[in-house]
């Protein structure tokens, strides 16, 4: 893996701190922002960074030499502090004298709270804290993907509960389609794993491998065979039926997804699936259902029209909540144009037309893994406490030009207050026994090892997060009880 | 991963990649059009993921197990992969033809094609799709970066009379704002196709390893303070922090973030009065570069320039615009994207400030706030051979004509007037259209044509004609 020494520009910062600094203590948070749609975040991904980049011996003589040369050229002058890095090698066997304390992975934390803290454990290496800042700030990504994925889950849960009475199958409802739309293989792996904190369905295989390697989960997610446009169009325009039939033949024993909009989605549903291949479709069982996939046009409108056509051709039944469900051998997956907004709209429209959320699965690509950035949750890493000449001082920034960019002061801890709410205590005033931050990394060693199983437990939806939608039977009760 | 659903007796699958044109609703006009794209990044993918022996018996076993668990069924094409291992020693029997890297090509043209070279491995073409489609990212970063270069070139030319320093006007601040280390390397290298200033050093590693340059390094930076190196001194010691840092770097440009508490006070009192003598002693090669980092970008820049202008009187250049003395400059690195960049340089011009005074840093907008949809990057099958017969194939969804794909075997040509045109259905074979601009870069596991980063930069340079259009 690449040399930690050659990664970062804070290479010049050691010269900039006050003389006789012996400790730099920094922290990471997702700053609070008014009117943000995300009021809380899922903490995830630190273990990956620690295991991949920070544990063990990260400094060697060879790497020191390489970095020295590299920075000489990059800055066109000598800025690399060769001696300090060599001291880490000599004094600590190349292991980083750093302590990181963090919220347990998978925990749901309100915005504006400390999520992890970083400090040097050896006074000589005060500059290390902010040297590793750039890498640690990339925590914004797995945190943001896991958070958005969980927001999807809340929306899906709401509609599933309201239209079917249960949450069965919830964790297969949102499929990760993001592999091709993400910026690199590594991002695919990390983002893919973050989605698997909340769901079990994915086409981003790299995420599975990441969960296996870094979070101890042998198989974190599942998929079903799926045709894509090339496997349909390669038969030629007049032979879409033969193409569909071939897919059904090849995958007869499990569910299979078939993209059906290569030429005309409505024609494919009405005349091919609903007529020419109708018997083949009806032969299938719930365990080997056909999942039809539209992939163009306005998502909600297309879906309503598709489901109406399928109702005409295959019929439907009513579930215990009075909503319509297609026969169990037939389902739909919408994987185009899906984001938090559209998934809510689509399920609302379907429910308005009397359709249960059981009928439909969703696939999400870039909105899940790529269409997000560090500003989505205002992720920031800031220095809050230093020790100079043996004296501790709380430090912070407070730009007059933007009060929301102010940072926390002093040593921090996270606790649950008497109302049961999480809050951050600043200025070192927190009681250690109440602190929810746990040491996860110390002097080159990993101190905690979370499994995906634990993380999923921490991140699961709580009962109060799955609101029951108002319906006619419920409203009178509210008024009678005086709650309104 | 669906290998068995192509028609029986398929012996070749041929696919291509383009940045589709999008005929948008005129009422929804985007500010930036992105008419042309910079082709970049294929060489990285070929080198890192596709060349040489990519199949081994261990990998086949591992994949088989993973897929069985993942699909709860035996869908893995063990036979196909074993065939590649045995016949080709694990090398991929694929041919990829592409336009030269760095080429600037209008939307809607073929950029590269992929076809299987062994009839038994027809399925391989679409297996490599997912990894190849990730080229959307370096293409999009390089294209968006180049569009910003055009904006900067226009205003620099207009307000100063030349393009000196253009290559350093947009600095990559994106390292902490990207989704992974790997993304940082790819994205940073893509920005360096157009510029030379970067803090995302991972990009330099990518360029050296996968492209090569004649210069020792393709990108540079300057020492810079960050908030912690200022706030660590304590609220009442901002001046001490500034003084210490500026003295640490006497002979090179040094950038000092100045908004930790009050940017305007820092500019007026600390830089403008308390430490003024230290600043005026600096040479033109080693200016102090003041960095605001909060507030509305345009308003903050204008106010900072106004305050600095009072304390360090500017001169008027040959175009009639104000330039601060050479020992002091400004870098705006917060909230910079292609739209705010345009707003800031336009605002400065209106207030008669030359663009010589300023450089920009961009982070999330440069390297992260981009998706595959921005340039409609798409990989589609256009030709198959079944039962010995070639068939042109395509998709044409009734609900979205923008999603229609090209047909048949494709080639890219220049017309007599110099425009680019993609020929479909194998028409490019006919002599009259001249040479195909797509070259074979990858064949059966080997990279057969490479481009140096210098060539890439050359191909992507702003053309005289583009500059003339901008300045009209």
mmCIF file of N, CA and C in Angstrom, chain B residues 55-138:
data_model
loop_
_atom_site.group_PDB
_atom_site.id
_atom_site.type_symbol
_atom_site.label_atom_id
_atom_site.label_comp_id
_atom_site.label_asym_id
_atom_site.label_seq_id
_atom_site.Cartn_x
_atom_site.Cartn_y
_atom_site.Cartn_z
ATOM 1 N N UNK B 55 -6.428 -13.579 -14.363
ATOM 2 C CA UNK B 55 -7.142 -14.773 -13.897
ATOM 3 C C UNK B 55 -6.147 -15.802 -13.377
ATOM 4 N N UNK B 56 -6.384 -16.297 -12.184
ATOM 5 C CA UNK B 56 -5.566 -17.387 -11.633
ATOM 6 C C UNK B 56 -6.522 -18.439 -11.074
ATOM 7 N N UNK B 57 -6.030 -19.655 -10.861
ATOM 8 C CA UNK B 57 -6.913 -20.677 -10.283
ATOM 9 C C UNK B 57 -7.489 -20.238 -8.927
ATOM 10 N N UNK B 58 -6.679 -19.569 -8.115
ATOM 11 C CA UNK B 58 -7.168 -19.124 -6.801
ATOM 12 C C UNK B 58 -8.314 -18.137 -6.964
ATOM 13 N N UNK B 59 -8.159 -17.203 -7.889
ATOM 14 C CA UNK B 59 -9.203 -16.188 -8.071
ATOM 15 C C UNK B 59 -10.492 -16.817 -8.556
ATOM 16 N N UNK B 60 -10.363 -17.838 -9.424
ATOM 17 C CA UNK B 60 -11.560 -18.507 -9.912
ATOM 18 C C UNK B 60 -12.286 -19.164 -8.738
ATOM 19 N N UNK B 61 -11.521 -19.840 -7.885
ATOM 20 C CA UNK B 61 -12.135 -20.500 -6.730
ATOM 21 C C UNK B 61 -12.825 -19.500 -5.818
ATOM 22 N N UNK B 62 -12.115 -18.421 -5.510
ATOM 23 C CA UNK B 62 -12.660 -17.402 -4.616
ATOM 24 C C UNK B 62 -13.949 -16.817 -5.188
ATOM 25 N N UNK B 63 -13.901 -16.472 -6.480
ATOM 26 C CA UNK B 63 -15.065 -15.858 -7.110
ATOM 27 C C UNK B 63 -16.243 -16.820 -7.115
ATOM 28 N N UNK B 64 -15.945 -18.087 -7.394
ATOM 29 C CA UNK B 64 -17.010 -19.097 -7.436
ATOM 30 C C UNK B 64 -17.741 -19.129 -6.096
ATOM 31 N N UNK B 65 -16.964 -19.153 -5.004
ATOM 32 C CA UNK B 65 -17.573 -19.207 -3.676
ATOM 33 C C UNK B 65 -18.354 -17.950 -3.357
ATOM 34 N N UNK B 66 -17.761 -16.801 -3.643
ATOM 35 C CA UNK B 66 -18.442 -15.533 -3.366
ATOM 36 C C UNK B 66 -19.767 -15.468 -4.119
ATOM 37 N N UNK B 67 -19.733 -15.803 -5.403
ATOM 38 C CA UNK B 67 -20.948 -15.706 -6.202
ATOM 39 C C UNK B 67 -22.003 -16.708 -5.776
ATOM 40 N N UNK B 68 -21.555 -17.906 -5.350
ATOM 41 C CA UNK B 68 -22.565 -18.883 -4.915
ATOM 42 C C UNK B 68 -23.299 -18.351 -3.700
ATOM 43 N N UNK B 69 -22.568 -17.790 -2.749
ATOM 44 C CA UNK B 69 -23.201 -17.228 -1.551
ATOM 45 C C UNK B 69 -24.038 -16.022 -1.893
ATOM 46 N N UNK B 70 -23.509 -15.175 -2.764
ATOM 47 C CA UNK B 70 -24.158 -13.908 -3.074
ATOM 48 C C UNK B 70 -25.463 -14.106 -3.839
ATOM 49 N N UNK B 71 -25.477 -15.077 -4.757
ATOM 50 C CA UNK B 71 -26.690 -15.314 -5.547
ATOM 51 C C UNK B 71 -27.490 -16.503 -5.023
ATOM 52 N N UNK B 72 -26.940 -17.194 -4.028
ATOM 53 C CA UNK B 72 -27.610 -18.389 -3.495
ATOM 54 C C UNK B 72 -27.887 -19.372 -4.634
ATOM 55 N N UNK B 73 -26.980 -19.407 -5.594
ATOM 56 C CA UNK B 73 -27.183 -20.243 -6.769
ATOM 57 C C UNK B 73 -25.844 -20.319 -7.512
ATOM 58 N N UNK B 74 -25.694 -21.336 -8.369
ATOM 59 C CA UNK B 74 -24.459 -21.444 -9.134
ATOM 60 C C UNK B 74 -24.572 -20.646 -10.422
ATOM 61 N N UNK B 75 -24.180 -19.381 -10.388
ATOM 62 C CA UNK B 75 -24.275 -18.591 -11.610
ATOM 63 C C UNK B 75 -22.912 -18.214 -12.160
ATOM 64 N N UNK B 76 -21.886 -18.487 -11.402
ATOM 65 C CA UNK B 76 -20.554 -18.087 -11.813
ATOM 66 C C UNK B 76 -20.105 -18.891 -13.041
ATOM 67 N N UNK B 77 -19.547 -18.214 -14.035
ATOM 68 C CA UNK B 77 -19.141 -18.846 -15.285
ATOM 69 C C UNK B 77 -17.746 -19.460 -15.156
ATOM 70 N N UNK B 78 -17.666 -20.527 -14.368
ATOM 71 C CA UNK B 78 -16.355 -21.137 -14.100
ATOM 72 C C UNK B 78 -15.718 -21.649 -15.376
ATOM 73 N N UNK B 79 -16.516 -22.245 -16.223
ATOM 74 C CA UNK B 79 -15.997 -22.823 -17.471
ATOM 75 C C UNK B 79 -15.334 -21.735 -18.318
ATOM 76 N N UNK B 80 -16.019 -20.626 -18.449
ATOM 77 C CA UNK B 80 -15.495 -19.539 -19.273
ATOM 78 C C UNK B 80 -14.171 -19.005 -18.754
ATOM 79 N N UNK B 81 -14.094 -18.803 -17.429
ATOM 80 C CA UNK B 81 -12.864 -18.254 -16.853
ATOM 81 C C UNK B 81 -11.727 -19.259 -16.907
ATOM 82 N N UNK B 82 -12.042 -20.523 -16.734
ATOM 83 C CA UNK B 82 -11.003 -21.560 -16.798
ATOM 84 C C UNK B 82 -10.434 -21.624 -18.204
ATOM 85 N N UNK B 83 -11.292 -21.453 -19.190
ATOM 86 C CA UNK B 83 -10.857 -21.419 -20.588
ATOM 87 C C UNK B 83 -9.832 -20.305 -20.802
ATOM 88 N N UNK B 84 -10.115 -19.124 -20.251
ATOM 89 C CA UNK B 84 -9.194 -17.997 -20.403
ATOM 90 C C UNK B 84 -7.864 -18.296 -19.698
ATOM 91 N N UNK B 85 -7.969 -18.921 -18.533
ATOM 92 C CA UNK B 85 -6.767 -19.253 -17.781
ATOM 93 C C UNK B 85 -5.897 -20.204 -18.597
ATOM 94 N N UNK B 86 -6.528 -21.224 -19.159
ATOM 95 C CA UNK B 86 -5.772 -22.265 -19.855
ATOM 96 C C UNK B 86 -5.281 -21.804 -21.222
ATOM 97 N N UNK B 87 -6.159 -21.190 -21.996
ATOM 98 C CA UNK B 87 -5.754 -20.846 -23.363
ATOM 99 C C UNK B 87 -4.876 -19.599 -23.423
ATOM 100 N N UNK B 88 -5.148 -18.625 -22.559
ATOM 101 C CA UNK B 88 -4.449 -17.338 -22.649
ATOM 102 C C UNK B 88 -3.598 -17.027 -21.420
ATOM 103 N N UNK B 89 -3.358 -18.053 -20.613
ATOM 104 C CA UNK B 89 -2.606 -17.835 -19.378
ATOM 105 C C UNK B 89 -3.206 -16.671 -18.573
ATOM 106 N N UNK B 90 -4.515 -16.633 -18.553
ATOM 107 C CA UNK B 90 -5.170 -15.632 -17.716
ATOM 108 C C UNK B 90 -5.209 -14.224 -18.283
ATOM 109 N N UNK B 91 -4.790 -14.049 -19.549
ATOM 110 C CA UNK B 91 -4.857 -12.718 -20.183
ATOM 111 C C UNK B 91 -6.214 -12.559 -20.855
ATOM 112 N N UNK B 92 -6.739 -11.343 -20.898
ATOM 113 C CA UNK B 92 -8.090 -11.141 -21.415
ATOM 114 C C UNK B 92 -8.099 -11.002 -22.942
ATOM 115 N N UNK B 93 -8.797 -11.904 -23.638
ATOM 116 C CA UNK B 93 -8.878 -11.801 -25.104
ATOM 117 C C UNK B 93 -9.898 -10.732 -25.515
ATOM 118 N N UNK B 94 -9.437 -9.505 -25.421
ATOM 119 C CA UNK B 94 -10.270 -8.331 -25.675
ATOM 120 C C UNK B 94 -9.465 -7.340 -26.512
ATOM 121 N N UNK B 95 -10.139 -6.593 -27.388
ATOM 122 C CA UNK B 95 -9.458 -5.500 -28.061
ATOM 123 C C UNK B 95 -10.170 -4.204 -27.731
ATOM 124 N N UNK B 96 -9.393 -3.200 -27.325
ATOM 125 C CA UNK B 96 -9.975 -1.890 -27.025
ATOM 126 C C UNK B 96 -9.320 -0.861 -27.932
ATOM 127 N N UNK B 97 -10.151 -0.101 -28.652
ATOM 128 C CA UNK B 97 -9.665 0.978 -29.510
ATOM 129 C C UNK B 97 -10.185 2.291 -28.943
ATOM 130 N N UNK B 98 -9.304 3.304 -28.927
ATOM 131 C CA UNK B 98 -9.709 4.550 -28.273
ATOM 132 C C UNK B 98 -9.118 5.770 -28.950
ATOM 133 N N UNK B 99 -9.751 6.926 -28.696
ATOM 134 C CA UNK B 99 -9.139 8.183 -29.160
ATOM 135 C C UNK B 99 -7.922 8.457 -28.275
ATOM 136 N N UNK B 100 -6.956 9.218 -28.778
ATOM 137 C CA UNK B 100 -5.771 9.508 -27.962
ATOM 138 C C UNK B 100 -6.160 10.241 -26.680
ATOM 139 N N UNK B 101 -5.480 9.912 -25.582
ATOM 140 C CA UNK B 101 -5.817 10.553 -24.300
ATOM 141 C C UNK B 101 -5.487 12.038 -24.352
ATOM 142 N N UNK B 102 -6.378 12.790 -23.740
ATOM 143 C CA UNK B 102 -6.217 14.246 -23.771
ATOM 144 C C UNK B 102 -7.029 14.871 -24.898
ATOM 145 N N UNK B 103 -7.502 14.060 -25.857
ATOM 146 C CA UNK B 103 -8.280 14.600 -26.980
ATOM 147 C C UNK B 103 -9.552 15.267 -26.467
ATOM 148 N N UNK B 104 -9.901 16.367 -27.110
ATOM 149 C CA UNK B 104 -11.114 17.090 -26.737
ATOM 150 C C UNK B 104 -12.132 16.851 -27.844
ATOM 151 N N UNK B 105 -13.184 16.129 -27.524
ATOM 152 C CA UNK B 105 -14.124 15.623 -28.542
ATOM 153 C C UNK B 105 -15.549 16.074 -28.211
ATOM 154 N N UNK B 106 -16.306 16.508 -29.215
ATOM 155 C CA UNK B 106 -17.687 16.914 -28.955
ATOM 156 C C UNK B 106 -18.534 15.756 -28.431
ATOM 157 N N UNK B 107 -19.565 16.085 -27.635
ATOM 158 C CA UNK B 107 -20.489 15.093 -27.103
ATOM 159 C C UNK B 107 -21.117 14.288 -28.227
ATOM 160 N N UNK B 108 -21.505 13.068 -27.896
ATOM 161 C CA UNK B 108 -22.230 12.263 -28.869
ATOM 162 C C UNK B 108 -21.349 11.507 -29.843
ATOM 163 N N UNK B 109 -20.053 11.468 -29.577
ATOM 164 C CA UNK B 109 -19.152 10.717 -30.444
ATOM 165 C C UNK B 109 -18.593 9.497 -29.722
ATOM 166 N N UNK B 110 -18.241 8.464 -30.480
ATOM 167 C CA UNK B 110 -17.630 7.286 -29.861
ATOM 168 C C UNK B 110 -16.253 7.680 -29.335
ATOM 169 N N UNK B 111 -15.925 7.230 -28.115
ATOM 170 C CA UNK B 111 -14.627 7.551 -27.521
ATOM 171 C C UNK B 111 -13.752 6.306 -27.428
ATOM 172 N N UNK B 112 -14.361 5.157 -27.151
ATOM 173 C CA UNK B 112 -13.624 3.913 -27.273
ATOM 174 C C UNK B 112 -14.582 2.754 -27.539
ATOM 175 N N UNK B 113 -14.031 1.691 -28.133
ATOM 176 C CA UNK B 113 -14.824 0.499 -28.405
ATOM 177 C C UNK B 113 -14.137 -0.697 -27.759
ATOM 178 N N UNK B 114 -14.933 -1.729 -27.444
ATOM 179 C CA UNK B 114 -14.433 -2.945 -26.795
ATOM 180 C C UNK B 114 -15.027 -4.133 -27.512
ATOM 181 N N UNK B 115 -14.220 -5.091 -27.918
ATOM 182 C CA UNK B 115 -14.787 -6.296 -28.512
ATOM 183 C C UNK B 115 -13.983 -7.524 -28.081
ATOM 184 N N UNK B 116 -14.658 -8.638 -28.002
ATOM 185 C CA UNK B 116 -14.016 -9.907 -27.656
ATOM 186 C C UNK B 116 -13.278 -10.395 -28.899
ATOM 187 N N UNK B 117 -12.124 -11.035 -28.707
ATOM 188 C CA UNK B 117 -11.350 -11.501 -29.862
ATOM 189 C C UNK B 117 -11.409 -13.020 -30.033
ATOM 190 N N UNK B 118 -12.010 -13.707 -29.068
ATOM 191 C CA UNK B 118 -12.146 -15.158 -29.151
ATOM 192 C C UNK B 118 -13.635 -15.491 -29.094
ATOM 193 N N UNK B 119 -14.136 -16.255 -30.073
ATOM 194 C CA UNK B 119 -15.569 -16.557 -30.104
ATOM 195 C C UNK B 119 -16.085 -17.174 -28.797
ATOM 196 N N UNK B 120 -15.232 -17.918 -28.080
ATOM 197 C CA UNK B 120 -15.687 -18.522 -26.832
ATOM 198 C C UNK B 120 -15.888 -17.477 -25.750
ATOM 199 N N UNK B 121 -15.280 -16.327 -25.904
ATOM 200 C CA UNK B 121 -15.275 -15.309 -24.842
ATOM 201 C C UNK B 121 -16.096 -14.079 -25.198
ATOM 202 N N UNK B 122 -17.144 -14.280 -25.985
ATOM 203 C CA UNK B 122 -18.003 -13.164 -26.384
ATOM 204 C C UNK B 122 -18.540 -12.408 -25.153
ATOM 205 N N UNK B 123 -18.716 -13.123 -24.056
ATOM 206 C CA UNK B 123 -19.329 -12.556 -22.845
ATOM 207 C C UNK B 123 -18.390 -11.600 -22.110
ATOM 208 N N UNK B 124 -17.104 -11.664 -22.443
ATOM 209 C CA UNK B 124 -16.111 -10.869 -21.728
ATOM 210 C C UNK B 124 -16.316 -9.358 -21.932
ATOM 211 N N UNK B 125 -16.790 -8.992 -23.114
ATOM 212 C CA UNK B 125 -16.996 -7.570 -23.428
ATOM 213 C C UNK B 125 -17.847 -6.900 -22.365
ATOM 214 N N UNK B 126 -18.957 -7.544 -22.026
ATOM 215 C CA UNK B 126 -19.801 -6.885 -21.049
ATOM 216 C C UNK B 126 -19.408 -7.160 -19.613
ATOM 217 N N UNK B 127 -18.524 -8.131 -19.442
ATOM 218 C CA UNK B 127 -18.004 -8.323 -18.087
ATOM 219 C C UNK B 127 -17.101 -7.156 -17.699
ATOM 220 N N UNK B 128 -16.322 -6.623 -18.651
ATOM 221 C CA UNK B 128 -15.409 -5.520 -18.348
ATOM 222 C C UNK B 128 -16.119 -4.170 -18.303
ATOM 223 N N UNK B 129 -17.411 -4.174 -18.623
ATOM 224 C CA UNK B 129 -18.146 -2.909 -18.671
ATOM 225 C C UNK B 129 -18.085 -2.106 -17.377
ATOM 226 N N UNK B 130 -18.407 -2.732 -16.267
ATOM 227 C CA UNK B 130 -18.504 -1.981 -15.012
ATOM 228 C C UNK B 130 -17.206 -1.267 -14.674
ATOM 229 N N UNK B 131 -16.080 -1.944 -14.876
ATOM 230 C CA UNK B 131 -14.813 -1.294 -14.554
ATOM 231 C C UNK B 131 -14.499 -0.184 -15.562
ATOM 232 N N UNK B 132 -14.828 -0.404 -16.818
ATOM 233 C CA UNK B 132 -14.524 0.603 -17.835
ATOM 234 C C UNK B 132 -15.424 1.834 -17.720
ATOM 235 N N UNK B 133 -16.655 1.653 -17.305
ATOM 236 C CA UNK B 133 -17.551 2.808 -17.190
ATOM 237 C C UNK B 133 -17.042 3.796 -16.145
ATOM 238 N N UNK B 134 -16.244 3.330 -15.200
ATOM 239 C CA UNK B 134 -15.704 4.257 -14.194
ATOM 240 C C UNK B 134 -14.787 5.303 -14.812
ATOM 241 N N UNK B 135 -14.517 5.196 -16.104
ATOM 242 C CA UNK B 135 -13.758 6.241 -16.784
ATOM 243 C C UNK B 135 -14.554 7.548 -16.816
ATOM 244 N N UNK B 136 -15.852 7.463 -16.528
ATOM 245 C CA UNK B 136 -16.680 8.679 -16.462
ATOM 246 C C UNK B 136 -16.029 9.693 -15.528
ATOM 247 N N UNK B 137 -15.391 9.190 -14.469
ATOM 248 C CA UNK B 137 -14.857 10.080 -13.444
ATOM 249 C C UNK B 137 -13.654 10.914 -13.911
ATOM 250 N N UNK B 138 -12.560 10.298 -14.361
ATOM 251 C CA UNK B 138 -11.466 11.143 -14.843
ATOM 252 C C UNK B 138 -11.877 12.012 -16.036
#
